[in-house]
PDB file of C-alpha atoms in Angstrom:
ATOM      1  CA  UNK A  16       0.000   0.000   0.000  1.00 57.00           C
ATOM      2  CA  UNK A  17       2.977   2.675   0.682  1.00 84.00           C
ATOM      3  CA  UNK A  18       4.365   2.288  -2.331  1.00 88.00           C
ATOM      4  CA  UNK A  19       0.982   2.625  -4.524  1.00 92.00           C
ATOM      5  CA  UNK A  20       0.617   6.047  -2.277  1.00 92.00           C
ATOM      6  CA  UNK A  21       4.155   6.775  -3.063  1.00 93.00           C
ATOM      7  CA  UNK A  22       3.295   6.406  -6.345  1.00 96.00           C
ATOM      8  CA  UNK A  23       0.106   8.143  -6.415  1.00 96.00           C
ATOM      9  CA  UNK A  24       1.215  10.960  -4.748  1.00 97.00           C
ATOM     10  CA  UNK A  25       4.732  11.588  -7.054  1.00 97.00           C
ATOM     11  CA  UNK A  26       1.727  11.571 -10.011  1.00 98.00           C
ATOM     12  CA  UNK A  27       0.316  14.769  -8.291  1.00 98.00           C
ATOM     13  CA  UNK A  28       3.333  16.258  -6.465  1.00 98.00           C
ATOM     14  CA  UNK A  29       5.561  16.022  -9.936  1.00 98.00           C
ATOM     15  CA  UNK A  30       2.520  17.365 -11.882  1.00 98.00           C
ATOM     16  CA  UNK A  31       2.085  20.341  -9.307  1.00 98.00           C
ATOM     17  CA  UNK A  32       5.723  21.419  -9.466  1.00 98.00           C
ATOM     18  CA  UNK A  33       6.019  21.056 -13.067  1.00 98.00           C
ATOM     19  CA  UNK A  34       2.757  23.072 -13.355  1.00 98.00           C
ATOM     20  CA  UNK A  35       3.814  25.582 -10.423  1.00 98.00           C
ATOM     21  CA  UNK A  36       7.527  25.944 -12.418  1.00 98.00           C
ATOM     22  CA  UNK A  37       6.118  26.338 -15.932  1.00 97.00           C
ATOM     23  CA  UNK A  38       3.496  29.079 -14.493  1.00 98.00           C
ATOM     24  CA  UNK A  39       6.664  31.131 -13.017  1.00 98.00           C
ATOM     25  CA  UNK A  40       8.658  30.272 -15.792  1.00 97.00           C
ATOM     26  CA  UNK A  41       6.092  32.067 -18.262  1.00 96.00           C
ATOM     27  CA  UNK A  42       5.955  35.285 -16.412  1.00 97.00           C
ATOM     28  CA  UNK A  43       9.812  35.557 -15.715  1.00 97.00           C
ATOM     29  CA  UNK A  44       9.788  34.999 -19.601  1.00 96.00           C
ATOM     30  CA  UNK A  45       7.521  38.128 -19.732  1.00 96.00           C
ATOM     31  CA  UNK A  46       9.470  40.039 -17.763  1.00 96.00           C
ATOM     32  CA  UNK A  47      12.658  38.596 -19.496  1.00 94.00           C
ATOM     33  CA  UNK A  48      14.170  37.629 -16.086  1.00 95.00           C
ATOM     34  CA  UNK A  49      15.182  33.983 -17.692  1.00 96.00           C
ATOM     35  CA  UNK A  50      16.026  33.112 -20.999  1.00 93.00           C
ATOM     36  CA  UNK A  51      14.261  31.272 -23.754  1.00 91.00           C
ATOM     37  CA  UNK A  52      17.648  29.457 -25.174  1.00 92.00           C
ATOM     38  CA  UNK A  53      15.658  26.197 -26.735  1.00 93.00           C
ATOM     39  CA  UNK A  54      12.236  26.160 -28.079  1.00 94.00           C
ATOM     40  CA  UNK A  55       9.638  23.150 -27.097  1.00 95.00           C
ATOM     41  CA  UNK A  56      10.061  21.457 -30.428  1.00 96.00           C
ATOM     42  CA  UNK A  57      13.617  21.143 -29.912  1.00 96.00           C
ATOM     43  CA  UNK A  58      13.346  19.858 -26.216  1.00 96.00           C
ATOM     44  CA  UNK A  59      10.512  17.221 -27.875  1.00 97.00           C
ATOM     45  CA  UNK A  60      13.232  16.186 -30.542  1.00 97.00           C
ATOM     46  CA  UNK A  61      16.033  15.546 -28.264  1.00 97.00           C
ATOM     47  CA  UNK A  62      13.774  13.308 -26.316  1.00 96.00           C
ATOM     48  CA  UNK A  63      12.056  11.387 -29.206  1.00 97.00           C
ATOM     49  CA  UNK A  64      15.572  11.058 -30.277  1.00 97.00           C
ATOM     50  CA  UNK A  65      16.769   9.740 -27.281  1.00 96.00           C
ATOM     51  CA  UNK A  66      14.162   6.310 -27.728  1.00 94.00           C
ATOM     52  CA  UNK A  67      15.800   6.161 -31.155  1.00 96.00           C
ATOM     53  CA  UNK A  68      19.678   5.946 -29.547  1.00 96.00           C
ATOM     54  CA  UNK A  69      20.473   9.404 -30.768  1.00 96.00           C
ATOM     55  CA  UNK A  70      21.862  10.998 -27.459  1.00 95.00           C
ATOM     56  CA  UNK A  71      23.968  13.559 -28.576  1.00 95.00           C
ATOM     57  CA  UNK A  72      23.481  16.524 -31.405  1.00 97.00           C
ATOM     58  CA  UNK A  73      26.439  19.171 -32.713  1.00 96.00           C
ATOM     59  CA  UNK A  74      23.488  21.536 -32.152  1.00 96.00           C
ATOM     60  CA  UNK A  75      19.809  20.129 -31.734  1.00 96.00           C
ATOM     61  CA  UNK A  76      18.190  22.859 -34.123  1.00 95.00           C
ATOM     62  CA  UNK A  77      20.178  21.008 -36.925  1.00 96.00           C
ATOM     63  CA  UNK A  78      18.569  17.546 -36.528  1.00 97.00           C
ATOM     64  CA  UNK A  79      16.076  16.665 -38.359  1.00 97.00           C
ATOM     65  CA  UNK A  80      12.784  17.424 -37.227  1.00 97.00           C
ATOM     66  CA  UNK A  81      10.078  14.469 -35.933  1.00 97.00           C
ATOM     67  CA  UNK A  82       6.513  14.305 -35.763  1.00 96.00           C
ATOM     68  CA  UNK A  83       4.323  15.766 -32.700  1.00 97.00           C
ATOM     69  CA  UNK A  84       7.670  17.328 -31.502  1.00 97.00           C
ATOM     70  CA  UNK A  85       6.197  20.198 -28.877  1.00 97.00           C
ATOM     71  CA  UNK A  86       3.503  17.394 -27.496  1.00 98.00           C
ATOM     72  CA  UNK A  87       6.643  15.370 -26.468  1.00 97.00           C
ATOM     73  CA  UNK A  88       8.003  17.925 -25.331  1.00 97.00           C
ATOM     74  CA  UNK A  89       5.185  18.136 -22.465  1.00 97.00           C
ATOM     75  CA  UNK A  90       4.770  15.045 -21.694  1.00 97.00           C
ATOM     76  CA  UNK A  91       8.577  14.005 -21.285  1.00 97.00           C
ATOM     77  CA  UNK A  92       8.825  17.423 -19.435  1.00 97.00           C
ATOM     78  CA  UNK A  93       5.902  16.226 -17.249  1.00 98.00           C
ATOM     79  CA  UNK A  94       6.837  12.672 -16.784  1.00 97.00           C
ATOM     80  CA  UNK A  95      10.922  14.003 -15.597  1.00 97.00           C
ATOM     81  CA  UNK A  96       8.811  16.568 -12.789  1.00 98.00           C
ATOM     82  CA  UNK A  97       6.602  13.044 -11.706  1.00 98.00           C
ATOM     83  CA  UNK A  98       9.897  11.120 -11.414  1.00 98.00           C
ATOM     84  CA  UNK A  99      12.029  13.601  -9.818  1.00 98.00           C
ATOM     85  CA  UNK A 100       9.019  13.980  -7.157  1.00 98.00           C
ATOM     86  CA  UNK A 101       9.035  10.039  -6.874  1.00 97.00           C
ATOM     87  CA  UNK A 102      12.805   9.946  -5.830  1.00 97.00           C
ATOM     88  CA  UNK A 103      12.379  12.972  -3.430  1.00 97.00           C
ATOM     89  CA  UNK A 104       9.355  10.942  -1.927  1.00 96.00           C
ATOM     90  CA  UNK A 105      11.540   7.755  -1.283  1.00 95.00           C
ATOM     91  CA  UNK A 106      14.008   9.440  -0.028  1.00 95.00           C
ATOM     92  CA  UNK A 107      11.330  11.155   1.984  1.00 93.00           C
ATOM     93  CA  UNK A 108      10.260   8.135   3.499  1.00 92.00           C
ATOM     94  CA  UNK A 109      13.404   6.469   3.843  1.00 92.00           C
ATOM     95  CA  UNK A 110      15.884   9.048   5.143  1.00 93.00           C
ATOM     96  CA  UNK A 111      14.655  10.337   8.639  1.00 91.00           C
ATOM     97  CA  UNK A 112      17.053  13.549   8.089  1.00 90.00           C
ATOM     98  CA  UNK A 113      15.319  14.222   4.931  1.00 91.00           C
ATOM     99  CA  UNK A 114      11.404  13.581   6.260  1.00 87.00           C
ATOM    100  CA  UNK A 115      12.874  15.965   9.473  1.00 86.00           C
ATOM    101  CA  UNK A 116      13.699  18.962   7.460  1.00 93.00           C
ATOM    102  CA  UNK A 117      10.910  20.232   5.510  1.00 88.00           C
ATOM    103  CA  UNK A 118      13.113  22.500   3.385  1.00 95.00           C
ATOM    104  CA  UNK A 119      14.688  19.202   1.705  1.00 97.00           C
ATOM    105  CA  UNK A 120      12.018  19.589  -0.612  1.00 96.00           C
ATOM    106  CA  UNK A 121      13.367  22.849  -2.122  1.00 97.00           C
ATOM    107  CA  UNK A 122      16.891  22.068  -1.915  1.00 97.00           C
ATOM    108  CA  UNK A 123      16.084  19.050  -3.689  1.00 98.00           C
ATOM    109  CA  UNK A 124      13.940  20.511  -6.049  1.00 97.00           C
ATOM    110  CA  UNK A 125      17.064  22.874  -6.855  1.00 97.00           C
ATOM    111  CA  UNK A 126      19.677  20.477  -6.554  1.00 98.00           C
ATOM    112  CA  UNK A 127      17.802  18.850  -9.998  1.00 98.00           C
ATOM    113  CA  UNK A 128      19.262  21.511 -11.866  1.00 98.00           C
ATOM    114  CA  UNK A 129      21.872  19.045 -12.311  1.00 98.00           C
ATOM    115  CA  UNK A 130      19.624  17.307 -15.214  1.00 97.00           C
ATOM    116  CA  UNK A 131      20.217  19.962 -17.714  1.00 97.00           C
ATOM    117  CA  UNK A 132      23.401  21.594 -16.720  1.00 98.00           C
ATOM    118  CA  UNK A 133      25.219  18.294 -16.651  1.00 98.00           C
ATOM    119  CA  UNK A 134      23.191  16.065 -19.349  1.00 96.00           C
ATOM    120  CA  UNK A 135      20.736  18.176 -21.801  1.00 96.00           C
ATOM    121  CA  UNK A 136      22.955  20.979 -22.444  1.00 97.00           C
ATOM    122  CA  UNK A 137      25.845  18.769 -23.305  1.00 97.00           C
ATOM    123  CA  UNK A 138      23.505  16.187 -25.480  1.00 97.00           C
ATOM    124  CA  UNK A 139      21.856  19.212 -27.633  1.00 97.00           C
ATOM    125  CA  UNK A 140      25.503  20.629 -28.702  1.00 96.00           C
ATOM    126  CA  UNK A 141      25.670  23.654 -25.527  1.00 96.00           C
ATOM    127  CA  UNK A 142      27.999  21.976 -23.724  1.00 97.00           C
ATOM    128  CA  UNK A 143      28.539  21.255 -19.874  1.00 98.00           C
ATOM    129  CA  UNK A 144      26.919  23.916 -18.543  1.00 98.00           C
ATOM    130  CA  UNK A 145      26.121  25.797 -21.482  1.00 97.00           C
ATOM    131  CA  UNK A 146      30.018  25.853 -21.736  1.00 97.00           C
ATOM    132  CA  UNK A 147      29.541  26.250 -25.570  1.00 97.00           C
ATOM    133  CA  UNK A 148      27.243  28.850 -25.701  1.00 96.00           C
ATOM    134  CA  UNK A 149      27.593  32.617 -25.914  1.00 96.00           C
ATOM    135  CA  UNK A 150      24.498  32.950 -23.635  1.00 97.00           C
ATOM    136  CA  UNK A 151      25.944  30.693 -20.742  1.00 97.00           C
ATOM    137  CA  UNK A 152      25.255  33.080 -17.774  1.00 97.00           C
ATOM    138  CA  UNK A 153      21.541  33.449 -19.662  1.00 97.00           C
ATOM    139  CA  UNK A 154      21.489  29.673 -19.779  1.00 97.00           C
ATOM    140  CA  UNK A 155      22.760  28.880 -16.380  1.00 98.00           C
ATOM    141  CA  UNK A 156      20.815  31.789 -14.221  1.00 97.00           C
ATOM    142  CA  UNK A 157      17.760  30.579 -16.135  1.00 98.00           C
ATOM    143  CA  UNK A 158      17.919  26.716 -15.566  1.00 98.00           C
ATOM    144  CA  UNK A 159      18.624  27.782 -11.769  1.00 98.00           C
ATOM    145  CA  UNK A 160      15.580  29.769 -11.469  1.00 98.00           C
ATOM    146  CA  UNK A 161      13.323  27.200 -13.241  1.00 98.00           C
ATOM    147  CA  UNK A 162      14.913  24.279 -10.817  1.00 98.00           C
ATOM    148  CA  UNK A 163      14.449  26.590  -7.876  1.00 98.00           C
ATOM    149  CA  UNK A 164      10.828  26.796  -8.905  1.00 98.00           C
ATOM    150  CA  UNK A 165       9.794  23.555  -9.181  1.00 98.00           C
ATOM    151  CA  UNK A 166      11.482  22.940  -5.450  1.00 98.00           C
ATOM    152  CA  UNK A 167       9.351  25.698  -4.623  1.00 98.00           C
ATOM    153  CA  UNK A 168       6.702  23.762  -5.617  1.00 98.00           C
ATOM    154  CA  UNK A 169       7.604  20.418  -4.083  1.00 98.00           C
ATOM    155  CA  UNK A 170       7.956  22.547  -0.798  1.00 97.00           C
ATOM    156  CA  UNK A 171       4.052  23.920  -1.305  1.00 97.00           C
ATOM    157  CA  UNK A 172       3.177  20.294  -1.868  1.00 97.00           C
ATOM    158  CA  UNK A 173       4.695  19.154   1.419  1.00 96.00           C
ATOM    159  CA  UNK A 174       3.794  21.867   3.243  1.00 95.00           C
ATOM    160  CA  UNK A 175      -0.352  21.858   2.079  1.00 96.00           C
ATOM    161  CA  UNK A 176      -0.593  18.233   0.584  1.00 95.00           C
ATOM    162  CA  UNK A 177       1.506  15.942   2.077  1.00 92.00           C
ATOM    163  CA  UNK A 178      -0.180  14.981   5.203  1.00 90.00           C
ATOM    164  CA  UNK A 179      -2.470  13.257   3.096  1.00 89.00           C
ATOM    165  CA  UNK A 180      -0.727  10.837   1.880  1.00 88.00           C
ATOM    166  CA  UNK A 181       1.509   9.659   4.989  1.00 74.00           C
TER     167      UNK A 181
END
């Protein structure tokens, strides 16, 4: 039974994060506070490209296109936030350190920032980091702020949600 709530609640958490990140992420975009250094089509690509053992591109933009890129794009966007939210619960409910400090939510939620710095930016051609890119501070402040986001909404989760489930 605790792992079917475990898995039911990394469904919701991971979808509220995503959703809570992608909402902030759209008015920082208005307010050009982050960014906008890949488009949705291109994200979709690189993962439909990924199930056909393609896992690194000079520069994404020059691969060939795929069908029903920027719908990919959403759901592998969505599925990563429902995973990431799935480890953070295990390690929830297996680390007493981690279940005792309510903030490990949003330092975990930042610390995924990881994921793009150190494996999509390399695999689409920008390099570690965005190490190959002429808009690497861009790049960098902008994946921080999204990743600090979606902690920010794994910490709302915990803090509102949570109880419900445990």
């Amino acid at each position: 039974m605790k792992i079917q709530l475990i898995v039911i609640e990394a469904v919701l958490m991971g979808t509220f994060a995503t959703l809570l990140m992608d909402f902030l992420a759209g008015i920082l975009a208005k307010r050009k506070l982050i960014y906008s250094f890949i488009s949705s089509e291109a994200i979709g690509r690189w993962f439909l490209y990924i199930f056909k053992g393609k896992l690194l591109h000079q520069d994404i933009n020059e691969t060939p296109k795929l069908k029903d890129e920027k719908l990919w794009c959403i759901i592998s966007h969505y599925l990563i936030g429902i995973a990431l939210a799935g480890v953070y619960l295990v390690l929830d409910s297996n680390i007493a350190f981690i279940n005792d400090q309510i903030w490990m939510s949003l330092v975990f939620g930042i610390a995924t920032v990881c994921f793009p710095w150190f494996w999509l930016l390399p695999s689409i051609g920008i390099g570690i980091m965005a190490s190959n890119s002429p808009n690497r501070s861009q790049i960098i402040k902008t994946n921080l702020l999204n990743h600090t986001n979606f902690g920010l909404g794994l910490l709302l989760w915990i803090l509102l949600f949570h109880r419900f489930f445990i």
